[in-house]
Amino acid sequence: MRIALTGATGFIGSHIQAELLSNGHDVVALVRDDADAATVAARGATPEVVDLYDKAAVAKVFSGTDGAVHTASPGDATSADLDSAVVDAAIASFDGSGKPFAMISGAWVYGSNTAISEDSPFNPPALVAWKEQIERRVLDTAGMRGIVPVSSVAYGDGGGALPGLLLGSPRDPDGNLIMVGTGQQHWATLHVADLATFFRLALEDETAHGYYVLGNGLNPTVAELTEAAAVAVAAPGAVPGSDEEARGRVGDYFAEVLLLDQAVTADRARQELDWQPTRPGLVEELRQGSYRR
């Protein structure tokens, strides 16, 4: 397959590009400048420098492919506008073709819930409240095979925003890392390479369609994760924080999602696509793997 990919220089997108290329697929990477074009080309993709807000230009690139994956995000207040523009281009290109369009989402849209599945009600915090409406447009376009992988906290290979947040936690006077909140909340987690494998399987399987909630099933507490992060950075240990400290550290909107209590099992992806996460969990990665300093 020839797959268009946005966000190919990002943490998740770069792993999806590698997974597709290593399994015999071609990747057309939509990038914003010549420097990014050189980066993705060196990794084996065909670059296309394009403004993702330019719907006609994006649609033209998409139309020359067998499907597309959208992972690019500015991670700020303009994220909804970018997603909407890319979805418009995908619908213009793929509606009526039956080609796949996979758009990444995140488990935060379900709010606090320790048994999240595809049937769970949406209860999004303000930070991600805009996502469902755009995702529904993807899934409601009957002539396009819409796929929305709903990822847990992505980690692995020493990267990822939330592992970085844990490793950079403030310290108490004794040097212990301070947890986000009390630390009793669970975070659903997923190694980025296992996430990339799911994207490939979903593109390859013509029956794959709809929401897929993804996680490795380990669902550690923030206390467990912060204690493991302390090992990675050679801190003496970790101590509970508070909701107020978390809000002061990262702001109200971001703290709201970090304080969610979540767990997933990913039964649908396992059963329908035979997807099996195989990489080490985040606690193990922090204690013994790619995050050790």
Short mmCIF file of C-alpha atoms in Angstrom, two decimals:
data_model
loop_
_atom_site.label_atom_id
_atom_site.label_comp_id
_atom_site.label_asym_id
_atom_site.label_seq_id
_atom_site.Cartn_x
_atom_site.Cartn_y
_atom_site.Cartn_z
CA MET A 1 0.00 0.00 0.00
CA ARG A 2 0.99 3.62 -0.54
CA ILE A 3 0.02 5.48 2.63
CA ALA A 4 -0.01 9.23 3.25
CA LEU A 5 1.13 10.17 6.75
CA THR A 6 0.95 13.43 8.68
CA GLY A 7 3.14 13.95 11.73
CA ALA A 8 5.91 11.70 10.41
CA THR A 9 8.60 13.61 12.34
CA GLY A 10 6.68 13.33 15.62
CA PHE A 11 6.96 10.71 18.35
CA ILE A 12 4.02 8.57 17.22
CA GLY A 13 4.15 9.36 13.50
CA SER A 14 7.83 8.45 13.17
CA HIS A 15 7.13 5.02 14.64
CA ILE A 16 4.17 4.49 12.31
CA GLN A 17 6.37 5.42 9.35
CA ALA A 18 9.02 2.89 10.44
CA GLU A 19 6.41 0.17 10.97
CA LEU A 20 4.84 0.67 7.54
CA LEU A 21 8.16 0.82 5.71
CA SER A 22 9.54 -2.25 7.46
CA ASN A 23 6.47 -4.22 6.37
CA GLY A 24 6.73 -3.41 2.69
CA HIS A 25 4.48 -0.37 2.41
CA ASP A 26 5.35 2.98 0.84
CA VAL A 27 4.93 6.16 2.89
CA VAL A 28 4.23 9.64 1.55
CA ALA A 29 5.03 11.97 4.44
CA LEU A 30 3.31 15.36 4.49
CA VAL A 31 5.76 17.77 6.11
CA ARG A 32 5.90 21.51 6.67
CA ASP A 33 9.37 22.43 5.42
CA ASP A 34 12.48 21.26 3.62
CA ALA A 35 14.26 20.31 6.84
CA ASP A 36 11.48 17.90 7.80
CA ALA A 37 11.43 16.65 4.21
CA ALA A 38 15.09 15.73 4.50
CA THR A 39 14.46 13.95 7.81
CA VAL A 40 11.65 11.72 6.54
CA ALA A 41 13.43 11.04 3.25
CA ALA A 42 16.51 9.83 5.15
CA ARG A 43 14.24 7.36 6.91
CA GLY A 44 12.82 6.02 3.64
CA ALA A 45 9.62 8.00 3.04
CA THR A 46 8.68 10.19 0.08
CA PRO A 47 8.27 13.75 1.37
CA GLU A 48 5.59 16.23 0.29
CA VAL A 49 5.99 19.76 1.65
CA VAL A 50 2.45 21.01 2.20
CA ASP A 51 0.45 23.25 4.53
CA LEU A 52 -1.99 20.96 6.34
CA TYR A 53 -4.52 23.80 6.51
CA ASP A 54 -4.55 23.91 2.69
CA LYS A 55 -7.35 21.43 2.11
CA ALA A 56 -6.96 21.32 -1.66
CA ALA A 57 -3.23 20.65 -1.46
CA VAL A 58 -3.65 17.93 1.14
CA ALA A 59 -6.50 16.34 -0.83
CA LYS A 60 -4.29 16.25 -3.91
CA VAL A 61 -1.61 14.30 -2.03
CA PHE A 62 -4.17 11.97 -0.44
CA SER A 63 -5.77 11.23 -3.80
CA GLY A 64 -2.55 9.66 -5.06
CA THR A 65 -2.42 7.13 -2.22
CA ASP A 66 -4.22 4.00 -1.01
CA GLY A 67 -5.10 5.57 2.33
CA ALA A 68 -3.91 7.99 4.97
CA VAL A 69 -2.94 8.29 8.62
CA HIS A 70 -3.29 11.56 10.53
CA THR A 71 -1.16 12.03 13.66
CA ALA A 72 0.06 15.63 13.29
CA SER A 73 -1.04 18.03 16.02
CA PRO A 74 0.17 21.45 17.17
CA GLY A 75 -0.93 20.51 20.69
CA ASP A 76 -2.54 23.87 21.37
CA ALA A 77 -5.78 25.79 20.80
CA THR A 78 -5.44 25.39 17.03
CA SER A 79 -5.53 21.57 17.16
CA ALA A 80 -9.25 21.38 16.37
CA ASP A 81 -8.85 23.59 13.29
CA LEU A 82 -5.99 21.47 11.98
CA ASP A 83 -7.84 18.20 12.52
CA SER A 84 -10.94 19.61 10.85
CA ALA A 85 -8.97 20.75 7.80
CA VAL A 86 -7.25 17.38 7.37
CA VAL A 87 -10.55 15.52 7.77
CA ASP A 88 -12.12 17.76 5.10
CA ALA A 89 -9.29 16.82 2.76
CA ALA A 90 -9.64 13.12 3.55
CA ILE A 91 -13.37 13.12 2.87
CA ALA A 92 -12.84 15.00 -0.39
CA SER A 93 -10.22 12.45 -1.46
CA PHE A 94 -11.56 9.15 -0.17
CA ASP A 95 -15.37 9.38 0.03
CA GLY A 96 -16.74 6.75 -2.32
CA SER A 97 -13.42 4.94 -2.65
CA GLY A 98 -13.59 2.72 0.42
CA LYS A 99 -9.98 3.65 1.21
CA PRO A 100 -8.89 3.82 4.85
CA PHE A 101 -8.34 7.01 6.81
CA ALA A 102 -6.98 6.52 10.33
CA MET A 103 -6.99 9.44 12.75
CA ILE A 104 -5.38 9.17 16.16
CA SER A 105 -7.32 9.98 19.31
CA GLY A 106 -6.66 9.55 23.02
CA ALA A 107 -8.32 7.84 25.96
CA TRP A 108 -8.77 11.12 27.81
CA VAL A 109 -12.01 11.63 25.85
CA TYR A 110 -13.67 9.07 28.14
CA GLY A 111 -12.93 10.91 31.37
CA SER A 112 -12.36 8.97 34.59
CA ASN A 113 -13.32 5.35 33.91
CA THR A 114 -11.41 2.21 34.93
CA ALA A 115 -13.21 -0.07 32.44
CA ILE A 116 -12.97 1.87 29.18
CA SER A 117 -14.21 0.17 26.01
CA GLU A 118 -15.57 1.30 22.66
CA ASP A 119 -19.05 1.31 24.22
CA SER A 120 -18.09 3.66 27.05
CA PRO A 121 -19.77 7.09 27.09
CA PHE A 122 -17.67 10.10 26.24
CA ASN A 123 -16.95 12.38 29.18
CA PRO A 124 -14.14 14.59 27.90
CA PRO A 125 -12.32 17.21 29.96
CA ALA A 126 -12.15 20.66 28.38
CA LEU A 127 -8.71 19.97 26.89
CA VAL A 128 -10.13 17.35 24.48
CA ALA A 129 -13.82 18.22 24.35
CA TRP A 130 -13.64 19.12 20.64
CA LYS A 131 -12.43 15.73 19.45
CA GLU A 132 -15.63 13.67 19.26
CA GLN A 133 -17.44 15.89 16.77
CA ILE A 134 -14.55 15.73 14.28
CA GLU A 135 -14.01 12.01 14.77
CA ARG A 136 -17.69 11.32 14.15
CA ARG A 137 -17.38 13.01 10.77
CA VAL A 138 -14.67 10.50 9.88
CA LEU A 139 -16.73 7.52 10.99
CA ASP A 140 -19.99 8.77 9.47
CA THR A 141 -18.52 9.09 5.97
CA ALA A 142 -19.89 5.84 4.59
CA GLY A 143 -17.75 5.83 1.44
CA MET A 144 -14.49 5.99 3.41
CA ARG A 145 -13.17 3.37 5.83
CA GLY A 146 -12.78 5.55 8.91
CA ILE A 147 -10.61 4.26 11.75
CA VAL A 148 -10.07 6.09 15.06
CA PRO A 149 -7.44 4.40 17.24
CA VAL A 150 -7.91 5.73 20.79
CA SER A 151 -4.47 5.53 22.33
CA SER A 152 -3.53 5.30 25.97
CA VAL A 153 -0.49 7.25 27.20
CA ALA A 154 2.21 6.52 24.62
CA TYR A 155 5.77 5.82 25.72
CA GLY A 156 8.91 4.04 24.59
CA ASP A 157 12.37 4.53 23.11
CA GLY A 158 13.08 7.24 25.67
CA GLY A 159 10.34 9.53 24.31
CA GLY A 160 6.79 10.69 24.92
CA ALA A 161 5.42 13.78 26.63
CA LEU A 162 4.10 12.16 29.80
CA PRO A 163 7.14 10.03 30.56
CA GLY A 164 9.11 13.26 30.16
CA LEU A 165 6.78 14.99 32.60
CA LEU A 166 7.32 12.23 35.17
CA LEU A 167 11.09 12.30 34.78
CA GLY A 168 11.09 16.07 35.19
CA SER A 169 8.85 16.08 38.27
CA PRO A 170 9.64 18.70 40.92
CA ARG A 171 11.35 17.46 44.05
CA ASP A 172 10.73 17.85 47.75
CA PRO A 173 13.52 19.08 50.08
CA ASP A 174 14.88 15.52 50.33
CA GLY A 175 15.14 15.14 46.56
CA ASN A 176 12.11 12.88 46.14
CA LEU A 177 9.99 13.29 43.01
CA ILE A 178 6.55 14.76 43.71
CA MET A 179 3.70 12.78 42.15
CA VAL A 180 0.98 14.33 40.01
CA GLY A 181 -1.87 14.46 42.52
CA THR A 182 -2.00 11.81 45.21
CA GLY A 183 -0.64 9.22 42.79
CA GLN A 184 -3.58 6.86 43.30
CA GLN A 185 -5.05 7.49 39.84
CA HIS A 186 -4.30 4.94 37.13
CA TRP A 187 -2.93 5.78 33.71
CA ALA A 188 -3.66 3.48 30.79
CA THR A 189 -0.42 3.08 28.85
CA LEU A 190 0.86 1.73 25.53
CA HIS A 191 4.31 1.37 23.99
CA VAL A 192 4.54 3.49 20.86
CA ALA A 193 5.84 0.56 18.78
CA ASP A 194 2.77 -1.51 19.71
CA LEU A 195 0.59 1.46 18.77
CA ALA A 196 2.33 1.67 15.38
CA THR A 197 1.70 -2.04 14.83
CA PHE A 198 -2.00 -1.49 15.38
CA PHE A 199 -2.11 1.24 12.75
CA ARG A 200 -0.51 -1.09 10.21
CA LEU A 201 -2.87 -3.96 11.01
CA ALA A 202 -5.91 -1.69 10.76
CA LEU A 203 -4.83 -0.33 7.39
CA GLU A 204 -4.17 -3.82 6.05
CA ASP A 205 -7.42 -5.38 7.28
CA GLU A 206 -10.34 -4.27 5.11
CA THR A 207 -12.81 -5.06 7.91
CA ALA A 208 -11.24 -2.60 10.38
CA HIS A 209 -13.52 0.37 10.98
CA GLY A 210 -14.62 2.59 13.84
CA TYR A 211 -13.22 3.26 17.28
CA TYR A 212 -10.52 1.01 18.76
CA VAL A 213 -9.55 1.65 22.37
CA LEU A 214 -5.89 0.70 22.75
CA GLY A 215 -3.74 -0.05 25.77
CA ASN A 216 -1.43 -2.80 27.02
CA GLY A 217 -3.74 -3.69 29.93
CA LEU A 218 -1.22 -2.87 32.68
CA ASN A 219 -2.78 0.44 33.83
CA PRO A 220 -0.23 1.41 36.52
CA THR A 221 -0.91 4.05 39.16
CA VAL A 222 0.84 7.38 38.97
CA ALA A 223 2.53 6.43 42.26
CA GLU A 224 4.05 3.34 40.63
CA LEU A 225 5.12 5.33 37.60
CA THR A 226 6.69 8.15 39.62
CA GLU A 227 8.54 5.69 41.84
CA ALA A 228 9.91 4.07 38.68
CA ALA A 229 10.82 7.48 37.28
CA ALA A 230 12.75 8.15 40.48
CA VAL A 231 14.88 5.10 39.74
CA ALA A 232 15.48 6.36 36.19
CA VAL A 233 16.78 9.75 37.38
CA ALA A 234 18.52 8.43 40.51
CA ALA A 235 16.20 10.24 42.90
CA PRO A 236 15.83 8.71 46.39
CA GLY A 237 12.12 8.07 45.91
CA ALA A 238 8.71 9.62 45.24
CA VAL A 239 6.11 11.25 47.46
CA PRO A 240 2.43 12.07 46.93
CA GLY A 241 1.51 15.52 45.70
CA SER A 242 -1.93 17.11 45.59
CA ASP A 243 -4.44 18.24 43.02
CA GLU A 244 -3.54 21.82 43.84
CA GLU A 245 0.16 21.23 43.28
CA ALA A 246 -0.61 19.56 39.94
CA ARG A 247 -2.67 22.54 38.79
CA GLY A 248 0.07 24.91 39.83
CA ARG A 249 2.62 22.81 37.98
CA VAL A 250 0.91 22.38 34.59
CA GLY A 251 -2.22 24.57 34.66
CA ASP A 252 -5.87 23.70 35.20
CA TYR A 253 -6.65 22.22 31.76
CA PHE A 254 -3.69 19.86 31.61
CA ALA A 255 -3.93 18.91 35.28
CA GLU A 256 -7.54 17.83 34.72
CA VAL A 257 -6.48 15.11 32.29
CA LEU A 258 -3.46 14.03 34.35
CA LEU A 259 -5.71 13.48 37.37
CA LEU A 260 -8.10 11.18 35.48
CA ASP A 261 -8.35 7.60 36.77
CA GLN A 262 -8.35 5.33 33.69
CA ALA A 263 -7.85 1.71 32.65
CA VAL A 264 -8.41 -0.15 29.37
CA THR A 265 -8.12 -3.75 28.13
CA ALA A 266 -8.32 -3.28 24.32
CA ASP A 267 -10.44 -6.40 23.82
CA ARG A 268 -11.81 -5.38 20.42
CA ALA A 269 -8.40 -4.82 18.83
CA ARG A 270 -7.07 -8.07 20.28
CA GLN A 271 -10.02 -10.15 19.12
CA GLU A 272 -10.73 -8.64 15.70
CA LEU A 273 -7.24 -7.81 14.46
CA ASP A 274 -5.19 -10.26 16.54
CA TRP A 275 -3.24 -7.29 17.87
CA GLN A 276 -1.00 -8.27 20.77
CA PRO A 277 1.10 -5.68 22.63
CA THR A 278 4.49 -7.26 23.31
CA ARG A 279 6.77 -4.48 24.55
CA PRO A 280 7.69 -3.87 28.20
CA GLY A 281 5.34 -1.79 30.34
CA LEU A 282 6.13 1.79 31.25
CA VAL A 283 7.13 0.93 34.82
CA GLU A 284 9.68 -1.55 33.52
CA GLU A 285 10.88 0.88 30.84
CA LEU A 286 11.45 3.56 33.45
CA ARG A 287 13.22 1.25 35.88
CA GLN A 288 15.33 -0.76 33.44
CA GLY A 289 14.93 0.47 29.89
CA SER A 290 15.22 3.45 27.59
CA TYR A 291 14.57 6.16 30.21
CA ARG A 292 17.45 5.32 32.53
CA ARG A 293 19.92 8.19 32.80
#
